[in-house]
Amino acid sequence: MGIFDRFSRVYLYPGAGKFQARFGFGVAGICWLLYGCASNAPVAEVVPAPDTTITVRAGTTGKPISPELFGIFFEDINYAADGGLYAELVQNRSFEYSSKDRKEWQALTAWELVQRGDGHGSVTVEKGAPRYAGNPILAFLNGAETSIHPNNPHYAVLAVTTGGAGVGLANAGFDGIALKAGDEYDVSLFARQLVGSGGPVTVRLEGKNGALLGETVLPNPTGIWTKYSATIEAMATADDARLVVLTQGEGRLALDMISLFPHKTFRNRPNGLRADLAQVIADLNPKFVRFPGGCLVHGDGLDNMYRWKDTIGPLEQRREQRNLWGYHQSVGLGYFEYFQFAEDIGATPLPVVAAGVCCQNSGAWITGKWGEGQEGLPEQVMPAYIQDVLDLVEYANGPVTSTWGARRAAAGHPEPFNLKYLGVGNEDRITPAFNERFAMIYNAVKEKHPEITVIGTVGPFPDGEDYDKGWKIADQLKLPLVDEHGYKPPQWYWDNLERFDKYDRSRSKVYLGEWAAHDEERRTTLRSALAEAAYMTALERNADHVVMASYAPLLAKRGHTQWNPDLIYFTNTDVVPTVNYYMQQLFSVNSGDTYLPARVEGVKHAEKFAFSSVRDSGSGDLILKVVNAAASAKSLRIELPGVGGMASTAVKTVLGGGDPMDVNDFDQPQRFLPDTSTLAVGPAFDYEAPPYSLTIIRIQGTGKK
């Protein structure tokens, strides 16, 4: 213990602390520019005589680091999509909510009947006649009431007996609709006049007290389902506004897909993403994006499996469904939008499909039988399911002349999305049903698309029966890559810094798909973040074999969180990156392509310390990462034999330095922020690492290799 090997390994053990605190949040904003506001001039730091010497073999070839080491994993949990990253402001826009989503919900959840002045009427939700579904002209000729599309069967019907000052519907969105004065908002809806002559439709943005915040008037609906669109400029800023749709025309008016979007979305994409939240994700500089889950993929029962084909095409033609995390998926954020987002932020797309089985915990919330709910798709439907998987590759990469490549082009992206990876399965229980179906899918993809790297799964834990069985399958099929998961206390990560040093390089490479340090009360503490930073130094050291890693979960909405901890917390108006977020960001924006071995001398038993050194061949920069999770500062002597042409100053970024039990939260969102300055350096220099901190030292001009 306290021993290190000659070049690269450091064994370090942190102590465990105790705390009593609540995970409470308030409201605030946050911003941070990584390399801005450096100090005016480098100052040589006066430090005590070093008791630890780090010798970086900067002149050696080193070991290659995966170019896609640090990425993100998005799952629609904690209202991450609807009410979160997906910019739609209307909740239950298509009247498809039901008690299957949540027992107290129904088709009019989030909607309220409005009767103004002497106006009088009622509202019901009806389901289109299947005979004419998807054929509005034939339905009109036969007087049938149909839905817009069979995948979107429900719609609201306003029965207006007295127009008065207006009868209609109001929607307050997800905990209110946030508006900004002067910004434009795109409103759209589908309408059909069923009975009566009707009249124009007025769409209003109103404050909580009914004050007018913006308004537009749409034409008198016809007898055929028609989409109407307009733009409203907000007259004032509000975080508790609502959308109101009114008509004074008497008769029966059908409404569906009532939508309100900020005109300013991320990269100004139509049907796009919430700009501020998407930007914070982009600022992580992720090298890949895994989507759409997670447990969401294999679903709560076979009928709840995530089917990618249901999530593409015109919004009114997508098939919504229950979210196994206890709410609803509009699938407005679907496969096209996921691929587009990955491209927009320069990340490699990594979709995950079910391995032909549903979650082993399916139905457990009702039956109480955890781990016993896995079912496999019937053998007779597996060929069709496998074809769906193959069609996904064609949708992503196929030419516009192919069936699914044409569908991608019709959505506005004729160029391929350059899919390289495909995950099959998600922390499944490794059973005979899983084994058989996984092998069928893997072999089919390997035969039809050998250019695609299929990623297998080895269960939900970093050890145990499913882990062992999953690795056995990986060995039998010679999988190129497997997905490991693991949520553990901070101490576990310190105790396992050399875990991947021992992995057999002849076996499948590793994608650490879901991981996070779960501190007491599941808080995103500085202590947990430092444990993660220490582990990331080990990932860099082993990045020839551990080729991808992503913290999980990514997003959580205040008041709608099913799982803690999470990387980014948010409300309708504020975004709070955790200290763990900044730890991930610092590693990602300071990633290199070559790991350089180092010798560490003077580290004593039980010291909480980790170190990594990498080189970025593109810039020639040498990047040092120092994790000091001890309560006292650490005096270091850093020696760089073999380095040539280096600058006399380096960019130094420090994160932490406070109470290890503290967090960034809504009350104090900027408690921990990276602090960037300059540092005088040379072939040998001294540095004092602050207590409870990560330090990044980026030295320019060390020579491209």
XYZ file of C-alpha atoms in Angstrom:
705
model
C 0.000 0.000 0.000
C 1.278 3.441 -0.857
C 3.438 1.769 -3.537
C 3.498 2.898 -7.149
C 4.962 1.248 -10.189
C 7.874 2.738 -11.965
C 6.057 4.755 -14.572
C 2.317 5.139 -14.207
C 0.388 3.735 -11.246
C -0.357 5.510 -7.983
C -2.236 3.732 -5.155
C -4.153 6.184 -3.030
C -6.915 5.861 -0.474
C -9.242 8.620 0.716
C -10.811 8.836 4.123
C -14.570 8.782 4.556
C -16.451 11.771 5.956
C -19.851 12.153 7.558
C -22.389 14.856 6.973
C -25.965 15.804 7.583
C -27.482 18.098 4.946
C -30.453 18.527 2.748
C -30.340 18.667 -1.038
C -32.157 22.035 -1.296
C -32.386 24.318 -4.316
C -33.233 27.944 -5.084
C -33.136 29.982 -8.311
C -30.075 31.448 -10.033
C -28.222 31.477 -13.332
C -24.727 30.410 -14.253
C -22.021 31.086 -16.800
C -18.368 30.348 -17.128
C -15.710 30.854 -19.769
C -12.906 28.330 -19.535
C -9.954 30.396 -20.600
C -11.186 33.918 -19.961
C -9.979 36.402 -17.378
C -6.554 34.990 -16.706
C -4.330 36.991 -14.416
C -2.214 39.697 -16.054
C 1.196 38.150 -15.508
C 2.575 34.811 -14.415
C 3.878 34.696 -10.875
C 6.166 32.005 -9.583
C 4.352 30.425 -6.676
C 6.159 30.325 -3.355
C 5.552 26.842 -2.002
C 7.014 24.830 0.846
C 9.771 22.374 0.093
C 8.087 19.601 -1.896
C 7.578 16.263 -0.259
C 6.351 14.646 -3.476
C 8.170 14.528 -6.798
C 6.406 13.758 -10.068
C 8.597 12.891 -13.037
C 6.730 12.924 -16.337
C 8.401 11.098 -19.197
C 7.433 13.869 -21.591
C 9.956 12.875 -24.223
C 8.587 9.366 -24.743
C 6.144 8.139 -27.377
C 3.554 7.364 -24.728
C 0.366 5.353 -25.101
C -2.569 6.293 -27.372
C -5.748 7.677 -25.837
C -9.111 7.040 -27.467
C -10.284 10.183 -29.305
C -13.781 9.543 -27.962
C -12.934 8.959 -24.317
C -15.242 11.453 -22.599
C -18.829 11.850 -23.815
C -22.385 12.138 -22.540
C -25.318 9.832 -21.996
C -28.807 11.244 -22.482
C -31.849 9.436 -21.129
C -35.364 10.809 -20.765
C -35.394 10.513 -16.987
C -36.088 13.353 -14.531
C -38.102 15.187 -17.259
C -34.931 15.493 -19.307
C -36.797 15.649 -22.646
C -40.386 16.935 -22.431
C -40.310 19.912 -20.098
C -36.519 19.937 -20.362
C -34.133 19.794 -23.316
C -36.959 19.562 -25.853
C -38.098 23.164 -26.259
C -41.862 22.530 -26.547
C -43.641 24.729 -23.965
C -47.085 23.088 -24.046
C -47.660 20.006 -21.939
C -49.795 17.189 -23.373
C -50.078 19.025 -26.681
C -51.721 16.081 -28.443
C -54.096 14.933 -25.672
C -52.408 11.524 -25.470
C -51.796 11.494 -21.698
C -53.546 8.656 -19.876
C -53.649 6.776 -16.595
C -51.091 4.387 -18.100
C -48.564 7.203 -17.817
C -49.558 8.040 -14.254
C -52.643 6.850 -12.449
C -54.016 10.341 -11.804
C -53.542 11.495 -15.403
C -56.069 11.537 -18.243
C -56.366 12.988 -21.747
C -57.065 16.540 -20.516
C -54.276 16.649 -17.947
C -52.565 20.083 -18.068
C -55.587 21.601 -19.876
C -58.366 23.796 -18.502
C -61.671 24.824 -20.082
C -61.938 28.603 -20.490
C -65.293 30.439 -20.812
C -65.019 34.209 -21.207
C -67.790 36.812 -20.871
C -71.086 35.165 -21.766
C -69.287 32.341 -23.547
C -70.419 28.845 -22.714
C -69.282 25.438 -23.864
C -67.661 22.148 -22.935
C -64.670 20.068 -23.905
C -64.257 16.349 -24.503
C -61.478 14.201 -25.862
C -62.446 11.886 -28.691
C -60.713 9.166 -30.641
C -60.678 9.076 -34.416
C -62.681 6.504 -36.322
C -60.177 3.838 -37.400
C -61.993 3.332 -40.704
C -60.897 6.723 -41.986
C -57.771 7.255 -39.928
C -55.129 9.037 -41.939
C -57.548 9.866 -44.795
C -59.039 13.283 -44.005
C -60.646 13.774 -47.431
C -62.539 10.481 -47.300
C -63.499 11.211 -43.717
C -64.819 14.642 -44.689
C -66.913 13.205 -47.524
C -68.424 10.670 -45.143
C -68.877 13.030 -42.228
C -66.615 10.953 -40.002
C -64.629 12.377 -37.123
C -61.062 11.159 -37.547
C -57.762 11.907 -35.958
C -54.873 13.495 -37.824
C -53.030 10.185 -38.018
C -53.503 6.655 -36.616
C -50.400 7.130 -34.439
C -52.032 10.201 -32.861
C -55.612 9.047 -32.245
C -56.902 11.494 -29.616
C -58.016 15.088 -30.074
C -60.004 17.653 -28.130
C -63.456 18.815 -29.206
C -64.806 22.197 -28.091
C -68.600 22.250 -28.123
C -69.475 25.982 -28.138
C -73.099 26.806 -27.440
C -72.615 30.542 -26.851
C -69.546 32.289 -28.232
C -69.566 35.285 -25.898
C -66.050 36.615 -25.375
C -64.612 33.230 -26.253
C -64.578 29.555 -25.281
C -61.420 27.530 -25.386
C -58.564 25.810 -23.624
C -55.659 26.977 -21.478
C -52.341 25.245 -20.844
C -49.725 26.309 -18.297
C -47.012 24.077 -19.738
C -44.555 22.360 -17.445
C -44.746 24.316 -14.155
C -45.664 27.461 -16.058
C -44.503 28.819 -19.397
C -41.387 30.983 -19.276
C -41.437 34.008 -21.596
C -38.868 36.702 -22.274
C -39.931 40.173 -23.310
C -39.212 40.857 -26.966
C -38.611 37.223 -27.880
C -40.731 35.554 -30.526
C -42.662 32.337 -29.986
C -43.955 30.050 -32.717
C -47.484 28.793 -32.176
C -49.148 26.086 -34.230
C -52.175 23.834 -34.012
C -54.278 21.484 -36.074
C -57.969 22.322 -36.265
C -61.098 21.020 -37.969
C -64.600 22.465 -37.812
C -66.880 19.507 -37.202
C -70.256 21.224 -36.819
C -71.330 24.814 -37.414
C -69.737 27.683 -39.293
C -67.212 28.333 -36.550
C -65.009 31.396 -36.540
C -61.408 32.592 -36.236
C -59.220 31.113 -33.525
C -57.410 33.491 -31.168
C -54.218 32.357 -29.479
C -53.087 34.357 -26.451
C -50.145 34.346 -24.112
C -51.364 35.391 -20.697
C -49.855 36.021 -17.301
C -51.014 34.099 -14.275
C -53.471 36.896 -13.492
C -54.824 36.931 -17.044
C -52.805 39.906 -18.310
C -52.245 39.832 -22.071
C -48.614 39.062 -22.952
C -49.060 38.453 -26.683
C -51.738 37.481 -29.175
C -52.406 36.277 -32.724
C -55.542 35.394 -34.688
C -55.682 32.310 -36.898
C -58.117 31.806 -39.812
C -61.516 30.173 -39.513
C -60.864 26.375 -39.569
C -62.291 24.334 -42.441
C -63.928 20.923 -42.382
C -60.588 19.169 -42.992
C -57.734 18.851 -40.525
C -55.424 21.766 -41.281
C -52.296 23.061 -39.591
C -52.280 26.756 -38.682
C -49.149 28.619 -37.606
C -48.187 32.084 -36.438
C -45.588 33.955 -34.400
C -46.243 35.871 -31.183
C -43.863 38.406 -29.640
C -43.869 38.384 -25.856
C -44.792 41.775 -24.422
C -43.274 41.073 -21.018
C -41.064 38.608 -19.182
C -42.842 35.976 -17.112
C -42.049 32.567 -15.710
C -45.645 31.545 -14.997
C -47.449 32.360 -18.240
C -49.985 30.172 -20.007
C -51.244 29.609 -23.542
C -54.943 30.181 -24.232
C -56.759 29.098 -27.419
C -60.189 30.727 -27.903
C -63.007 30.728 -30.434
C -66.276 32.666 -30.536
C -67.725 30.534 -33.297
C -70.570 28.295 -32.204
C -70.486 24.614 -33.073
C -67.994 21.798 -32.590
C -64.306 22.518 -33.144
C -61.649 19.764 -33.077
C -58.139 20.712 -31.930
C -54.894 18.764 -31.782
C -51.103 19.225 -31.625
C -51.368 22.624 -29.932
C -47.764 23.770 -29.748
C -45.692 26.730 -28.557
C -41.957 26.937 -29.229
C -39.406 29.641 -28.564
C -38.283 30.873 -31.958
C -34.717 30.883 -30.620
C -33.806 27.242 -30.192
C -30.334 25.735 -30.083
C -28.759 26.444 -33.487
C -32.204 27.826 -34.462
C -33.441 24.351 -35.341
C -37.194 23.975 -35.960
C -38.703 21.538 -33.459
C -35.466 22.217 -31.636
C -33.858 22.189 -28.235
C -33.919 24.640 -25.364
C -31.013 26.925 -26.186
C -29.489 27.528 -22.742
C -29.715 23.922 -21.606
C -28.361 22.561 -24.884
C -25.472 25.028 -24.741
C -24.449 23.899 -21.257
C -24.356 20.340 -22.596
C -22.365 21.447 -25.640
C -19.908 23.218 -23.330
C -18.952 19.826 -21.936
C -17.240 19.269 -25.295
C -18.513 15.680 -25.423
C -16.864 13.392 -27.937
C -19.983 11.207 -28.259
C -23.683 11.196 -27.347
C -25.337 7.984 -26.208
C -29.143 8.040 -26.607
C -32.063 7.553 -25.883
C -31.290 5.441 -22.794
C -30.839 3.625 -20.503
C -33.679 1.631 -19.118
C -35.950 3.675 -21.364
C -34.725 1.606 -24.321
C -35.785 -1.882 -23.284
C -38.884 -0.495 -21.569
C -41.362 -1.592 -18.945
C -42.701 -4.635 -20.785
C -42.477 -5.636 -24.433
C -45.173 -3.167 -25.467
C -43.123 -0.338 -23.957
C -39.860 -1.017 -25.780
C -38.494 2.090 -27.483
C -39.031 1.796 -31.258
C -36.979 4.297 -33.213
C -39.320 4.316 -36.214
C -42.103 5.700 -34.021
C -39.979 8.788 -33.279
C -39.241 10.109 -36.779
C -41.234 11.954 -39.418
C -43.836 14.718 -39.004
C -44.655 15.282 -35.338
C -48.343 14.504 -35.761
C -47.404 11.086 -37.158
C -45.133 9.980 -34.318
C -46.374 7.423 -31.802
C -46.228 8.715 -28.234
C -45.958 6.349 -25.306
C -45.628 5.910 -21.586
C -42.261 6.674 -20.035
C -41.225 3.893 -17.652
C -39.949 6.602 -15.258
C -43.543 7.591 -14.511
C -44.552 10.211 -17.051
C -45.037 10.552 -20.826
C -42.926 10.704 -23.972
C -44.126 12.944 -26.780
C -41.122 11.711 -28.825
C -40.851 15.199 -30.290
C -37.222 14.705 -29.356
C -36.777 11.653 -31.561
C -34.053 9.891 -33.451
C -33.647 12.595 -36.086
C -33.259 15.258 -33.393
C -30.782 13.115 -31.444
C -28.618 12.589 -34.519
C -28.847 16.278 -35.389
C -27.878 17.388 -31.878
C -24.848 15.102 -31.889
C -23.783 16.580 -35.207
C -24.396 20.145 -34.023
C -22.027 19.727 -31.078
C -19.413 17.749 -32.992
C -20.050 14.485 -31.157
C -20.216 10.915 -32.435
C -23.759 9.483 -32.264
C -24.187 6.306 -30.226
C -27.780 5.028 -30.382
C -28.815 2.098 -28.217
C -31.523 -0.420 -29.155
C -33.124 -3.114 -27.037
C -31.611 -6.587 -27.342
C -34.997 -8.145 -28.055
C -35.905 -8.273 -24.353
C -37.628 -5.854 -21.997
C -36.287 -4.679 -18.670
C -35.851 -7.312 -15.973
C -37.712 -4.949 -13.629
C -40.774 -4.674 -15.863
C -43.929 -4.442 -13.770
C -41.944 -4.405 -10.540
C -43.611 -1.202 -9.329
C -46.891 -3.150 -9.281
C -45.809 -6.705 -8.443
C -42.874 -5.887 -6.174
C -40.863 -8.610 -7.931
C -37.630 -6.903 -8.917
C -35.425 -8.560 -11.497
C -38.053 -11.095 -12.613
C -39.885 -9.205 -15.350
C -37.670 -9.804 -18.364
C -39.476 -11.175 -21.426
C -38.131 -11.864 -24.891
C -39.809 -10.936 -28.131
C -41.479 -14.030 -29.641
C -39.192 -15.834 -32.066
C -41.596 -15.263 -34.955
C -41.290 -11.471 -34.653
C -37.514 -11.369 -34.217
C -36.799 -11.207 -37.984
C -38.938 -8.054 -38.243
C -37.263 -6.567 -35.171
C -33.809 -7.300 -36.554
C -34.832 -5.620 -39.808
C -35.785 -2.539 -37.785
C -32.251 -2.473 -36.390
C -30.735 -2.814 -39.860
C -33.069 -0.086 -41.113
C -31.706 2.201 -38.392
C -28.222 1.914 -39.874
C -29.661 2.723 -43.298
C -31.557 5.703 -41.867
C -28.325 7.062 -40.412
C -25.924 6.277 -43.232
C -27.839 5.185 -46.318
C -27.917 7.134 -49.587
C -30.916 9.289 -50.398
C -31.902 6.670 -52.973
C -32.423 4.063 -50.225
C -35.761 3.669 -48.454
C -34.654 4.952 -45.077
C -31.992 7.286 -46.380
C -34.816 8.992 -48.266
C -36.726 9.392 -45.002
C -33.688 11.084 -43.472
C -33.376 13.362 -46.486
C -37.072 14.225 -46.296
C -36.463 15.429 -42.740
C -33.874 17.869 -44.073
C -30.601 15.940 -43.856
C -29.593 14.346 -47.169
C -26.032 13.781 -45.945
C -25.437 10.693 -43.786
C -25.056 11.031 -40.033
C -21.884 8.899 -40.120
C -23.008 6.300 -37.608
C -20.096 4.179 -36.344
C -21.409 2.635 -33.128
C -24.573 0.805 -32.172
C -25.367 -0.287 -28.622
C -27.448 -3.445 -28.303
C -28.969 -3.926 -24.861
C -28.739 -1.943 -21.651
C -27.597 -3.478 -18.368
C -29.856 -6.463 -19.055
C -30.158 -9.509 -16.910
C -28.058 -12.078 -18.775
C -30.502 -14.939 -19.365
C -30.884 -17.562 -22.106
C -33.608 -15.363 -23.675
C -31.206 -12.439 -23.770
C -28.289 -14.526 -25.037
C -30.232 -15.913 -27.975
C -31.723 -12.611 -29.113
C -28.564 -10.589 -28.621
C -26.568 -13.066 -30.750
C -29.208 -12.930 -33.504
C -29.050 -9.113 -33.644
C -25.273 -8.955 -33.389
C -24.682 -11.500 -36.142
C -27.170 -9.810 -38.461
C -25.563 -6.379 -38.027
C -22.059 -7.822 -38.354
C -22.990 -9.550 -41.621
C -24.899 -6.647 -43.210
C -22.860 -3.762 -41.776
C -19.347 -4.876 -40.792
C -18.372 -1.199 -40.628
C -20.575 -0.726 -37.530
C -19.066 -1.416 -34.107
C -21.679 -3.212 -32.005
C -21.464 -2.571 -28.260
C -22.649 -5.341 -25.970
C -23.707 -5.150 -22.327
C -22.426 -6.877 -19.192
C -25.261 -6.105 -16.797
C -26.029 -3.282 -14.366
C -23.133 -3.735 -11.943
C -19.318 -3.772 -12.168
C -19.272 -7.287 -10.725
C -21.586 -10.184 -9.935
C -23.441 -12.886 -11.863
C -24.703 -10.794 -14.785
C -21.303 -9.151 -15.144
C -19.566 -12.519 -15.388
C -22.156 -13.925 -17.792
C -22.045 -10.814 -19.941
C -18.286 -11.059 -20.287
C -18.628 -14.725 -21.164
C -20.896 -13.803 -24.090
C -18.468 -11.083 -25.108
C -15.647 -13.627 -25.192
C -17.708 -16.175 -27.132
C -18.829 -13.706 -29.787
C -15.546 -11.754 -29.707
C -17.396 -8.483 -29.291
C -15.342 -5.418 -30.142
C -16.754 -3.381 -27.246
C -18.883 -3.906 -24.125
C -20.825 -1.453 -21.983
C -20.030 -1.580 -18.259
C -22.101 0.288 -15.662
C -21.451 1.101 -12.042
C -22.793 3.493 -9.421
C -20.702 3.378 -6.256
C -19.746 5.469 -3.196
C -16.722 7.777 -3.586
C -14.493 5.407 -1.618
C -15.048 2.637 -4.172
C -13.516 4.742 -6.934
C -10.430 5.501 -4.878
C -10.064 1.821 -4.032
C -10.363 0.848 -7.703
C -7.973 3.258 -9.385
C -6.071 0.357 -10.914
C -9.146 -1.694 -11.897
C -8.614 -1.305 -15.620
C -4.835 -1.696 -15.396
C -5.538 -5.383 -14.845
C -7.917 -5.901 -17.786
C -6.802 -8.359 -20.451
C -6.116 -6.308 -23.588
C -6.934 -9.307 -25.793
C -10.593 -9.206 -24.695
C -13.315 -6.733 -25.671
C -12.595 -3.066 -25.162
C -14.709 -1.220 -22.592
C -17.255 1.568 -22.737
C -18.028 2.828 -19.221
C -21.548 3.822 -20.190
C -23.076 4.817 -16.853
C -21.132 5.761 -13.788
C -21.168 8.262 -10.949
C -19.904 8.514 -7.391
C -22.979 8.277 -5.146
C -22.215 10.190 -1.981
C -24.345 10.145 1.169
C -27.912 11.249 0.497
C -26.995 11.018 -3.208
C -25.653 14.558 -3.330
C -23.280 15.921 -5.955
C -20.631 16.899 -3.419
C -17.119 18.118 -4.049
C -15.979 14.891 -2.403
C -17.838 12.799 -4.980
C -16.499 14.945 -7.821
C -12.911 14.517 -6.649
C -13.366 10.743 -6.479
C -14.626 10.886 -10.060
C -11.669 13.034 -11.092
C -9.263 10.526 -9.576
C -11.014 7.744 -11.485
C -10.799 9.744 -14.706
C -7.030 9.896 -14.336
C -7.163 6.091 -14.290
C -9.401 6.127 -17.379
C -6.849 8.273 -19.192
C -4.106 5.877 -18.174
C -6.143 3.007 -19.632
C -7.684 4.833 -22.579
C -6.137 2.392 -25.012
C -8.668 -0.125 -23.682
C -11.378 1.925 -21.972
C -12.309 3.882 -25.073
C -15.457 5.703 -23.903
C -16.970 6.902 -20.626
C -20.104 8.882 -19.761
C -21.476 10.112 -16.424
C -25.128 9.308 -15.754
C -27.752 10.627 -15.554
C -27.171 13.881 -17.409
C -30.214 16.056 -16.600
C -32.750 16.519 -13.799
C -35.602 19.011 -13.503
C -36.255 20.472 -10.092
C -39.413 18.963 -8.629
C -39.494 16.130 -11.190
C -36.497 14.015 -10.304
C -36.652 10.232 -10.118
C -32.918 9.686 -9.676
C -30.063 11.450 -7.896
C -27.318 12.458 -8.336
C -27.361 14.075 -11.782
C -24.850 16.158 -13.680
C -27.029 19.204 -14.466
C -30.087 20.465 -12.584
C -32.510 22.947 -14.102
C -35.844 24.757 -13.919
C -37.744 26.518 -16.711
C -35.450 29.520 -16.363
C -32.226 28.413 -14.673
C -29.502 25.868 -15.289
C -27.208 24.727 -12.466
C -24.187 22.650 -13.451
C -22.890 20.658 -10.509
C -19.287 20.618 -9.373
C -19.213 17.139 -10.957
C -20.174 18.789 -14.255
C -17.154 21.053 -14.114
C -14.936 18.109 -13.219
C -16.163 16.244 -16.316
C -15.788 19.362 -18.428
C -12.207 20.025 -17.370
C -11.187 16.513 -18.360
C -13.034 16.701 -21.676
C -11.750 20.090 -22.837
C -8.268 19.102 -21.684
C -8.218 15.648 -23.191
C -5.179 14.539 -25.111
C -4.392 11.799 -27.588
C -1.337 10.367 -25.827
C -0.891 9.246 -22.238
C 2.585 9.907 -20.854
C 3.841 7.677 -18.024
C 4.959 9.330 -14.813
C 6.832 8.336 -11.671
C 5.428 9.616 -8.383
C 7.703 9.588 -5.339
C 6.860 10.579 -1.802
C 3.179 9.642 -1.672
C 2.433 8.176 1.715
C -0.064 5.545 2.719
C -3.682 6.691 2.690
C -2.919 9.987 0.956
C -5.782 11.105 -1.271
C -3.906 11.951 -4.421
C -4.047 11.077 -8.134
C -2.162 12.312 -11.174
C -2.323 12.077 -14.947
C -0.221 13.497 -17.780
C -1.306 13.609 -21.404
C -0.178 15.266 -24.610
C -2.335 16.868 -27.288
C -0.435 16.230 -30.514
C -2.520 18.732 -32.437
C -1.435 21.686 -30.318
C 1.713 20.187 -28.839
C 0.414 21.003 -25.361
C 1.388 18.976 -22.319
C -1.554 18.668 -19.907
C -1.089 17.691 -16.266
C -3.987 16.801 -13.970
C -3.489 16.831 -10.206
C -6.184 15.589 -7.812
C -5.616 16.413 -4.146
C -8.543 15.218 -2.043
C -6.747 15.724 1.244
C -7.608 18.362 3.847
C -4.164 19.972 3.492
C -2.241 21.391 0.545
C 0.162 19.130 -1.309
C 3.643 20.452 -2.200
C 4.864 19.035 -5.490
C 8.061 19.082 -7.500
C 7.179 18.436 -11.154
C 9.994 17.391 -13.472
C 9.646 17.129 -17.265
C 12.801 15.444 -18.626
C 12.929 15.241 -22.389
C 10.515 18.074 -23.068
C 11.700 20.626 -25.581
C 10.766 24.147 -26.598
C 8.247 24.615 -23.817
C 6.741 27.959 -22.866
C 7.738 29.636 -19.631
C 4.131 29.955 -18.512
C 1.202 27.588 -18.369
C -2.551 27.967 -18.057
C -3.570 26.776 -14.601
C -7.174 25.915 -13.794
C -8.221 24.984 -10.273
C -11.601 23.575 -9.240
C -12.610 22.986 -5.644
C -10.802 24.203 -2.582
C -13.806 24.344 -0.276
C -15.781 22.122 2.061
C -15.822 18.648 0.458
C -19.435 18.188 1.531
C -20.647 21.317 -0.284
C -22.474 21.336 -3.609
C -23.520 23.693 -6.367
C -27.277 24.131 -5.984
C -30.016 26.619 -6.834
C -29.244 28.663 -3.730
C -25.532 28.876 -4.518
C -25.070 27.771 -8.134
C -21.553 29.164 -8.362
C -20.149 27.820 -5.118
C -17.607 25.829 -7.134
C -16.370 27.224 -10.436
C -13.095 26.641 -12.251
C -10.592 29.431 -11.614
C -8.112 30.069 -14.420
C -4.806 31.925 -14.126
C -1.213 31.538 -15.274
C 1.665 29.672 -13.691
C 5.422 30.014 -14.212
C 6.824 26.671 -15.336
C 10.041 25.148 -16.617
C 11.649 21.741 -17.153
C 11.313 21.475 -13.376
C 9.007 23.568 -11.219
C 7.215 23.542 -7.884
C 3.471 23.634 -7.341
C 1.286 23.485 -4.259
C -2.008 21.707 -4.952
C -4.774 23.229 -2.787
C -6.750 20.960 -0.474
C -9.840 19.299 -1.958
C -9.025 20.348 -5.505
C -8.388 19.382 -9.084
C -5.670 21.339 -10.872
C -5.177 21.355 -14.637
C -1.778 22.644 -15.786
C -1.665 23.135 -19.557
C 1.817 23.868 -20.896
C 2.079 25.125 -24.453
C 4.902 24.585 -26.898
C 6.263 21.271 -25.663
C 6.585 20.097 -29.255
C 4.227 18.103 -31.494
C 4.781 14.376 -31.527
